Structures are given as structure tokens and as C-alpha cells.
Short mmCIF file of C-alpha atoms in Angstrom, two decimals:
data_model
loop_
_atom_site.label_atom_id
_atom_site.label_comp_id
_atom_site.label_asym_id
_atom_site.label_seq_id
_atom_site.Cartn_x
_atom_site.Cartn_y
_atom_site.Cartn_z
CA UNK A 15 173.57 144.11 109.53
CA UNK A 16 171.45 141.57 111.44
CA UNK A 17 172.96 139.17 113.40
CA UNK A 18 172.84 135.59 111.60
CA UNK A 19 170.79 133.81 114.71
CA UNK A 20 167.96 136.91 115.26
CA UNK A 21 167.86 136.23 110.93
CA UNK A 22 167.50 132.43 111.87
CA UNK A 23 164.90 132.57 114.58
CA UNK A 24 162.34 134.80 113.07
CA UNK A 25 161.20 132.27 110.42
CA UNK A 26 161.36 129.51 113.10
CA UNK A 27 158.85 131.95 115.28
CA UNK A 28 156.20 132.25 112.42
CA UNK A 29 156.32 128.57 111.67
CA UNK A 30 156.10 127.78 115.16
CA UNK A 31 153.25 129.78 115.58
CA UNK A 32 152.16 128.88 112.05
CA UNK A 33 151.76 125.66 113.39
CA UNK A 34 150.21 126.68 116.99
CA UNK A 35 147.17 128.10 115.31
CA UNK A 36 146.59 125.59 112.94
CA UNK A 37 146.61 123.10 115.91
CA UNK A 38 144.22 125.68 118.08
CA UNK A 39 141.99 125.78 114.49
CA UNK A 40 141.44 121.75 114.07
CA UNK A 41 140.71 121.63 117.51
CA UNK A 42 138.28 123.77 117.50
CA UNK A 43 136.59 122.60 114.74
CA UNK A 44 137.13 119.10 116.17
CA UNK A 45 135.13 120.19 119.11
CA UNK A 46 132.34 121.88 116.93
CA UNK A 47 131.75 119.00 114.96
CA UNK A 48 131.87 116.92 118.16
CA UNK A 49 129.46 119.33 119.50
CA UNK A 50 127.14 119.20 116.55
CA UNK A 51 127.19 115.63 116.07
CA UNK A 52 126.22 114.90 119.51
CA UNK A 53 122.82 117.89 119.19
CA UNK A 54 122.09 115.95 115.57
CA UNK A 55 122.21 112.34 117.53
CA UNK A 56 120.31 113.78 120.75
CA UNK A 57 117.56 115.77 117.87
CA UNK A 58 117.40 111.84 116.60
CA UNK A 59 116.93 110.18 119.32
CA UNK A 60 114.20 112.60 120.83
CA UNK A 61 112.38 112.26 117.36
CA UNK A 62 112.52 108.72 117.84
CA UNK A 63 111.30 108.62 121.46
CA UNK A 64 108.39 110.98 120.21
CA UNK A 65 107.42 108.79 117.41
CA UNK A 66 107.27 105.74 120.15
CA UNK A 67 105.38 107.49 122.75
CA UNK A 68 102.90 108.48 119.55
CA UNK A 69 102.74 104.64 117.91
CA UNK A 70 102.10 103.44 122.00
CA UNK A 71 99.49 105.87 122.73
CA UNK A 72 97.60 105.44 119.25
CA UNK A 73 97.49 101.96 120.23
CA UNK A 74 96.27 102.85 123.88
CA UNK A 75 93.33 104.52 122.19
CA UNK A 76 92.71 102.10 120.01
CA UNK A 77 92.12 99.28 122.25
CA UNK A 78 89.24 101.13 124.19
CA UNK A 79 87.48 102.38 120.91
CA UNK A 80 87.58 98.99 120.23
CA UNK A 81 86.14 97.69 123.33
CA UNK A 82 83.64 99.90 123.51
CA UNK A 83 81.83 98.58 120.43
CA UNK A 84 82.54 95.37 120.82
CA UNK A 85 80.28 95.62 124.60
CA UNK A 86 77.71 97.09 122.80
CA UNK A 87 77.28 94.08 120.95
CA UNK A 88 77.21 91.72 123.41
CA UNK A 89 74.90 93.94 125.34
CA UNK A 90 72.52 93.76 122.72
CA UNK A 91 72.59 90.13 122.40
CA UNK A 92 71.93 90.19 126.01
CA UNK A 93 68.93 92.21 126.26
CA UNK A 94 67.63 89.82 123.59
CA UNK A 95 68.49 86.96 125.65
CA UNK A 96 70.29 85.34 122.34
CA UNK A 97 71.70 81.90 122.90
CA UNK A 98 74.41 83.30 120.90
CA UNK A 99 75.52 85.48 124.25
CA UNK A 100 77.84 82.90 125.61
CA UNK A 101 79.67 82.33 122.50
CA UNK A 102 79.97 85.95 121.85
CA UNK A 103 81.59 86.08 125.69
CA UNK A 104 84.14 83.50 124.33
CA UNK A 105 84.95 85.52 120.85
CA UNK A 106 85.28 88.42 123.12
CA UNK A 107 87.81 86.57 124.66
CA UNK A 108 89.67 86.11 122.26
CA UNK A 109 89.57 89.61 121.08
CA UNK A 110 90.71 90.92 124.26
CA UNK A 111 93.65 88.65 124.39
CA UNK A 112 94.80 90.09 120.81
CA UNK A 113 94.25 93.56 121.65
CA UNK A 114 95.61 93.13 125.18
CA UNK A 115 99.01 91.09 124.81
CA UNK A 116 99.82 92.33 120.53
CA UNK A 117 100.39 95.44 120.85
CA UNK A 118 103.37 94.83 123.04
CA UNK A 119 105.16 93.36 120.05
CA UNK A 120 106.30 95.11 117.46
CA UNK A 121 105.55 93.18 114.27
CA UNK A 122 102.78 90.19 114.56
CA UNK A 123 102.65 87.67 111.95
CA UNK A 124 99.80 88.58 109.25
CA UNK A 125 98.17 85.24 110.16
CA UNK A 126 97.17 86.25 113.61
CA UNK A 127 96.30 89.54 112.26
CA UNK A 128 93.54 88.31 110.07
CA UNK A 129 92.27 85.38 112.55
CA UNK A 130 91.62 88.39 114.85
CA UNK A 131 89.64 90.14 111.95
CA UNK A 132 87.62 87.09 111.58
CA UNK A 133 86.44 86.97 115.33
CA UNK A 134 85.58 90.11 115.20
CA UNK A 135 83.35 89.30 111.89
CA UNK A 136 82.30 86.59 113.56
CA UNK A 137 81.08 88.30 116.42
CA UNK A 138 79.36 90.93 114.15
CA UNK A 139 77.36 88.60 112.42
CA UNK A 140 75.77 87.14 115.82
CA UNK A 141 73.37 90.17 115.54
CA UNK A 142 73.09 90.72 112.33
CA UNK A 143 69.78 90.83 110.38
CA UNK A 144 69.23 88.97 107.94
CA UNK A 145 68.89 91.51 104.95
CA UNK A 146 72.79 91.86 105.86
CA UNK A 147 75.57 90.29 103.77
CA UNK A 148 78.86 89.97 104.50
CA UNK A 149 81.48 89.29 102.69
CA UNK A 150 85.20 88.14 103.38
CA UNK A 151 88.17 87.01 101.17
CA UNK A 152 91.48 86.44 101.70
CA UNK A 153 94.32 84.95 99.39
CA UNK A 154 98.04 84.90 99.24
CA UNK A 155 100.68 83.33 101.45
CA UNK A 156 99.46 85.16 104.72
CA UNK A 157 102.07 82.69 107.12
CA UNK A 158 104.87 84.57 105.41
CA UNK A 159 104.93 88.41 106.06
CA UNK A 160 104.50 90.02 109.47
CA UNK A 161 102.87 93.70 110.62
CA UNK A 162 102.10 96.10 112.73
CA UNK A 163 99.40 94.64 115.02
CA UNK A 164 95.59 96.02 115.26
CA UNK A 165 96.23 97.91 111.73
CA UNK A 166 93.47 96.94 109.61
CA UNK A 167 90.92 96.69 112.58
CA UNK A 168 89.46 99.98 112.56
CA UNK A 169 88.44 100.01 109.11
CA UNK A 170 86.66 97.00 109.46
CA UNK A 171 84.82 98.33 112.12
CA UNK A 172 83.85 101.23 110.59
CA UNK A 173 82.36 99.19 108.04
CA UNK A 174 79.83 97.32 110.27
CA UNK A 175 79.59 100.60 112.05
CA UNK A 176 78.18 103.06 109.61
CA UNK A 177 76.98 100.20 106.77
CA UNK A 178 74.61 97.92 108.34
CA UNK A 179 70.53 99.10 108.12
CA UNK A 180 68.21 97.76 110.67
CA UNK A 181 65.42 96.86 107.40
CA UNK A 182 67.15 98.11 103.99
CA UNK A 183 69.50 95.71 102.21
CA UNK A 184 73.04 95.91 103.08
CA UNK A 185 76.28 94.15 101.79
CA UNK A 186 79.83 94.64 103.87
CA UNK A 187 82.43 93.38 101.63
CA UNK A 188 86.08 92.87 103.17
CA UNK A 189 88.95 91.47 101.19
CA UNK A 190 92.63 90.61 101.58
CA UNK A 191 95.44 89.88 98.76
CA UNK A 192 99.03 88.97 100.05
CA UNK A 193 102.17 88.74 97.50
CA UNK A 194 105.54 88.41 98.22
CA UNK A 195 106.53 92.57 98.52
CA UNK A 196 102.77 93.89 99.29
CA UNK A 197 99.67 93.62 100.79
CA UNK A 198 96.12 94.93 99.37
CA UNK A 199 93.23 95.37 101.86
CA UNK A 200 90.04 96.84 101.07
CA UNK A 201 86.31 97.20 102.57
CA UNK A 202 83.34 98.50 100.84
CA UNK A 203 79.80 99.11 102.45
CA UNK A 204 76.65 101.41 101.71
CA UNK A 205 76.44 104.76 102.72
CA UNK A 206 72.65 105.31 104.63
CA UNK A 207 73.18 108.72 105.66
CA UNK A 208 75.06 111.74 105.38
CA UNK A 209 76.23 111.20 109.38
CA UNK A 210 77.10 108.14 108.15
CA UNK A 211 80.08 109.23 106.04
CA UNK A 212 81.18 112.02 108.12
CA UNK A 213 81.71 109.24 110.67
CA UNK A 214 83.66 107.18 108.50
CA UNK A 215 85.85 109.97 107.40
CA UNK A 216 86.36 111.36 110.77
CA UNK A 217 86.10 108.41 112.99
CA UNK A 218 89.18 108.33 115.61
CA UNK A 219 89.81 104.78 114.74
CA UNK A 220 90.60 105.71 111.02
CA UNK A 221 92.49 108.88 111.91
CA UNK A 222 94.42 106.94 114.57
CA UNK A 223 95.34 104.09 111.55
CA UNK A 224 95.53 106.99 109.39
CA UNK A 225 98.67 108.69 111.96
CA UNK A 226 100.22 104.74 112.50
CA UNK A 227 100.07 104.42 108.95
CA UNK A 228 102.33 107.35 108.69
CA UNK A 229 104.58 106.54 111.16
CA UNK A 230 104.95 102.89 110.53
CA UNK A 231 105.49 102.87 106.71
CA UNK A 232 106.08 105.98 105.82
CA UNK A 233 106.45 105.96 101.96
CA UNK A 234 105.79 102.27 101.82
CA UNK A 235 101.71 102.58 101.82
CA UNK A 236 98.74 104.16 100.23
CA UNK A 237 95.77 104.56 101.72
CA UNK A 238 92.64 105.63 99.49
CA UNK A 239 89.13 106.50 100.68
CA UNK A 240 86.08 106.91 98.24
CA UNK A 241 82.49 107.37 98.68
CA UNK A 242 80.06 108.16 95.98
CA UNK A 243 77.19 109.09 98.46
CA UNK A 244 75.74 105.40 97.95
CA UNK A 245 78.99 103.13 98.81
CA UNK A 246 82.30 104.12 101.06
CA UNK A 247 84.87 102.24 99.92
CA UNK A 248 89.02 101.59 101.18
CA UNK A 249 91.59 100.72 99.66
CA UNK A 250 94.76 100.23 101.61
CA UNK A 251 98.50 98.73 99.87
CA UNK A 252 101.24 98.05 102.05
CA UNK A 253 104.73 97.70 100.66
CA UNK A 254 106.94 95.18 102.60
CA UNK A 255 110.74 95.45 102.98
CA UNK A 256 113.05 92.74 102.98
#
């Protein structure tokens, strides 16, 4: 027979040790899911930083692209010795204080987004020809919703890029609709050449929108380009949230 206290302490033993491992077990698994929490959040963040870096440099390269074309223009008017020059020096001005000071902010209000789009008309139609119409509409309570600056920029561009002819007839239409929970852009223009709509489809300023569209509001847009081989035509929706 067993002594009563060796019966005792054996029992007392494998609870004891019982307990020991299942204290050794949580921790462990406290630790893992510490561990795995703090790879998930540091995955996250990097993502994060990545998308920045991307939305900042998309909106490095669009500023030049932008520039570019808008010095051509003026350097046109110059070589004709317009007296439309100096007031295209003072829209440029404008222009370059949008594309310059904007982007640092993270929304702008739609307002000053669509003021900048009509310099930039403006400053189109200094040298345009007369067989060239343009069109622009815009409706809706644009004071109210904000956006991502310099969004809508490079498709207008494109337009007056790839749809104005030096003698054939050409109309550029642009319009804007604004509702409480969306917005609905569009431009349409004629297509002159086959160059003409590989540039449009291709163009770095529409692929750049195209990527900052994506990364901006993703789900919360659709983007549509058509052409027919006579017109190229955008349609854009953005969804806003509350």
C-alpha cells in the first residue's frame, strides 16, 4: 500500500503542471498573435506609404506634361506676335499657381477644380481657328463636394490635343453634371487620324488619371473610353462618400 501523501501529491503534480503548460501555451500564442498583428499593421502601413509615394509622383508627372503643352501655346502665340500673348502669360499664371500649390492638398473643392479647367479652355481658344468649336457645360451644386486636385485635366487636354484640325471642322465638347452622391464628366472630340487615337488611348496623362483613378476611388468610379474611328469620346462618374 501507498502511502496516503505520495497518493495525494501525484494528482496535485499533473494539475500543477496541467496548469504550467497551459500558461506556457497562451503565451505563446499571445506572442504569435502579437507577432502577426504587428507584420499585418507594418504590411499596411508599407502599402499605404507605397500608394502615397505613387498618388505624389503621378502628380509630379503630371504637372510637367502639363506645362509642356501649355508653353507650346504661348510659344505659338508668340511667333505670331498675337496681342493675345500677354493675356495668355497671365492665364498661365494662374495655371501654374493651381498646378503648383493643389496638389499639396489632399481634396480641393470642385469649384476651384473647374475654374482651373476653364483657364485652361480659355487659354486654348486664344489660338484656335476659327472652324473650331468648343463647347463647355457645367451644372449642379459644384461649391458643395470636394476632389482630388488636377483629376479631370488630362482628359481635357487630350481633347484639344488630338481633336483640333488646322482647316477641317472641329467641335470639342466638355461637360460637367454635379448631384449630391456623384459627379459625371465627359469630353467628346473628332478623331483625324489613326495616331490620333493611339495618342488618346495611350497618352501618359490619361494613364496617369487612369492609375489616380484607381488609387483614389477605388470602386467608387467608372471610367469609359469610346471611339468609333470618327469621334473619341469619355465618360467619367465619380461616386462621393459622405
Amino acid at each position: 500500500m501507498q502511502p496516503v501523501g505520495v497518493t495525494e501529491t501525484l494528482p496535485n503534480l499533473l494539475g500543477i503542471s496541467l496548469s504550467f503548460s497551459l500558461v506556457v501555451l497562451l503565451s505563446s500564442l499571445l506572442v504569435l498573435f502579437k507577432e502577426r498583428t504587428r507584420i499585418k499593421e507594418e504590411q499596411q502601413q508599407a502599402v499605404l506609404e507605397k500608394v502615397q509615394a505613387e498618388l505624389a509622383m503621378l502628380k509630379l508627372q503630371i504637372s510637367p506634361h502639363f506645362l509642356f503643352n501649355t508653353l507650346n501655346n504661348i510659344s505659338w502665340l508668340a511667333r505670331k506676335r498675337s496681342d493675345k500673348t500677354e493675356s495668355a502669360v497671365i492665364q498661365l499664371s494662374q495655371l501654374l499657381r493651381y498646378i503648383i500649390y493643389k496638389p499639396e492638398h489632399e481634396l480641393v473643392s470642385l469649384r476651384e477644380e473647374i475654374q482651373h479647367l476653364e483657364h485652361y479652355i480659355h487659354l486654348q481658344q486664344m489660338r484656335l481657328a476659327h472652324n473650331t468649336t468648343v463647347q463647355f457645360t457645367c451644372q449642379g451644386p459644384v461649391s458643395v463636394q470636394m476632389i482630388k486636385p488636377l483629376l479631370l485635366i488630362p482628359f481635357v487636354e487630350n481633347a484639344f490635343k488630338h481633336g483640333v484640325h488646322s482647316y477641317l471642322p472641329s467641335r470639342i465638347e466638355i461637360g460637367i453634371s454635379v448631384e449630391p452622391d456623384r459627379l459625371l464628366f465627359y469630353t467628346r472630340n473628332p478623331i483625324f487620324t489613326p495616331e490620333s487615337t493611339n495618342g488618346q488611348t495611350d497618352g501618359i496623362g490619361v494613364n496617369n488619371t487612369r492609375r489616380r483613378l484607381n488609387l483614389s476611388y477605388p470602386g467608387l468610379h467608372t471610367l469609359r473610353i469610346d471611339k468609333d474611328g470618327q469621334r473619341f469620346c469619355v465618360s467619367l462618374e465619380i461616386c462621393f462618400t459622405s
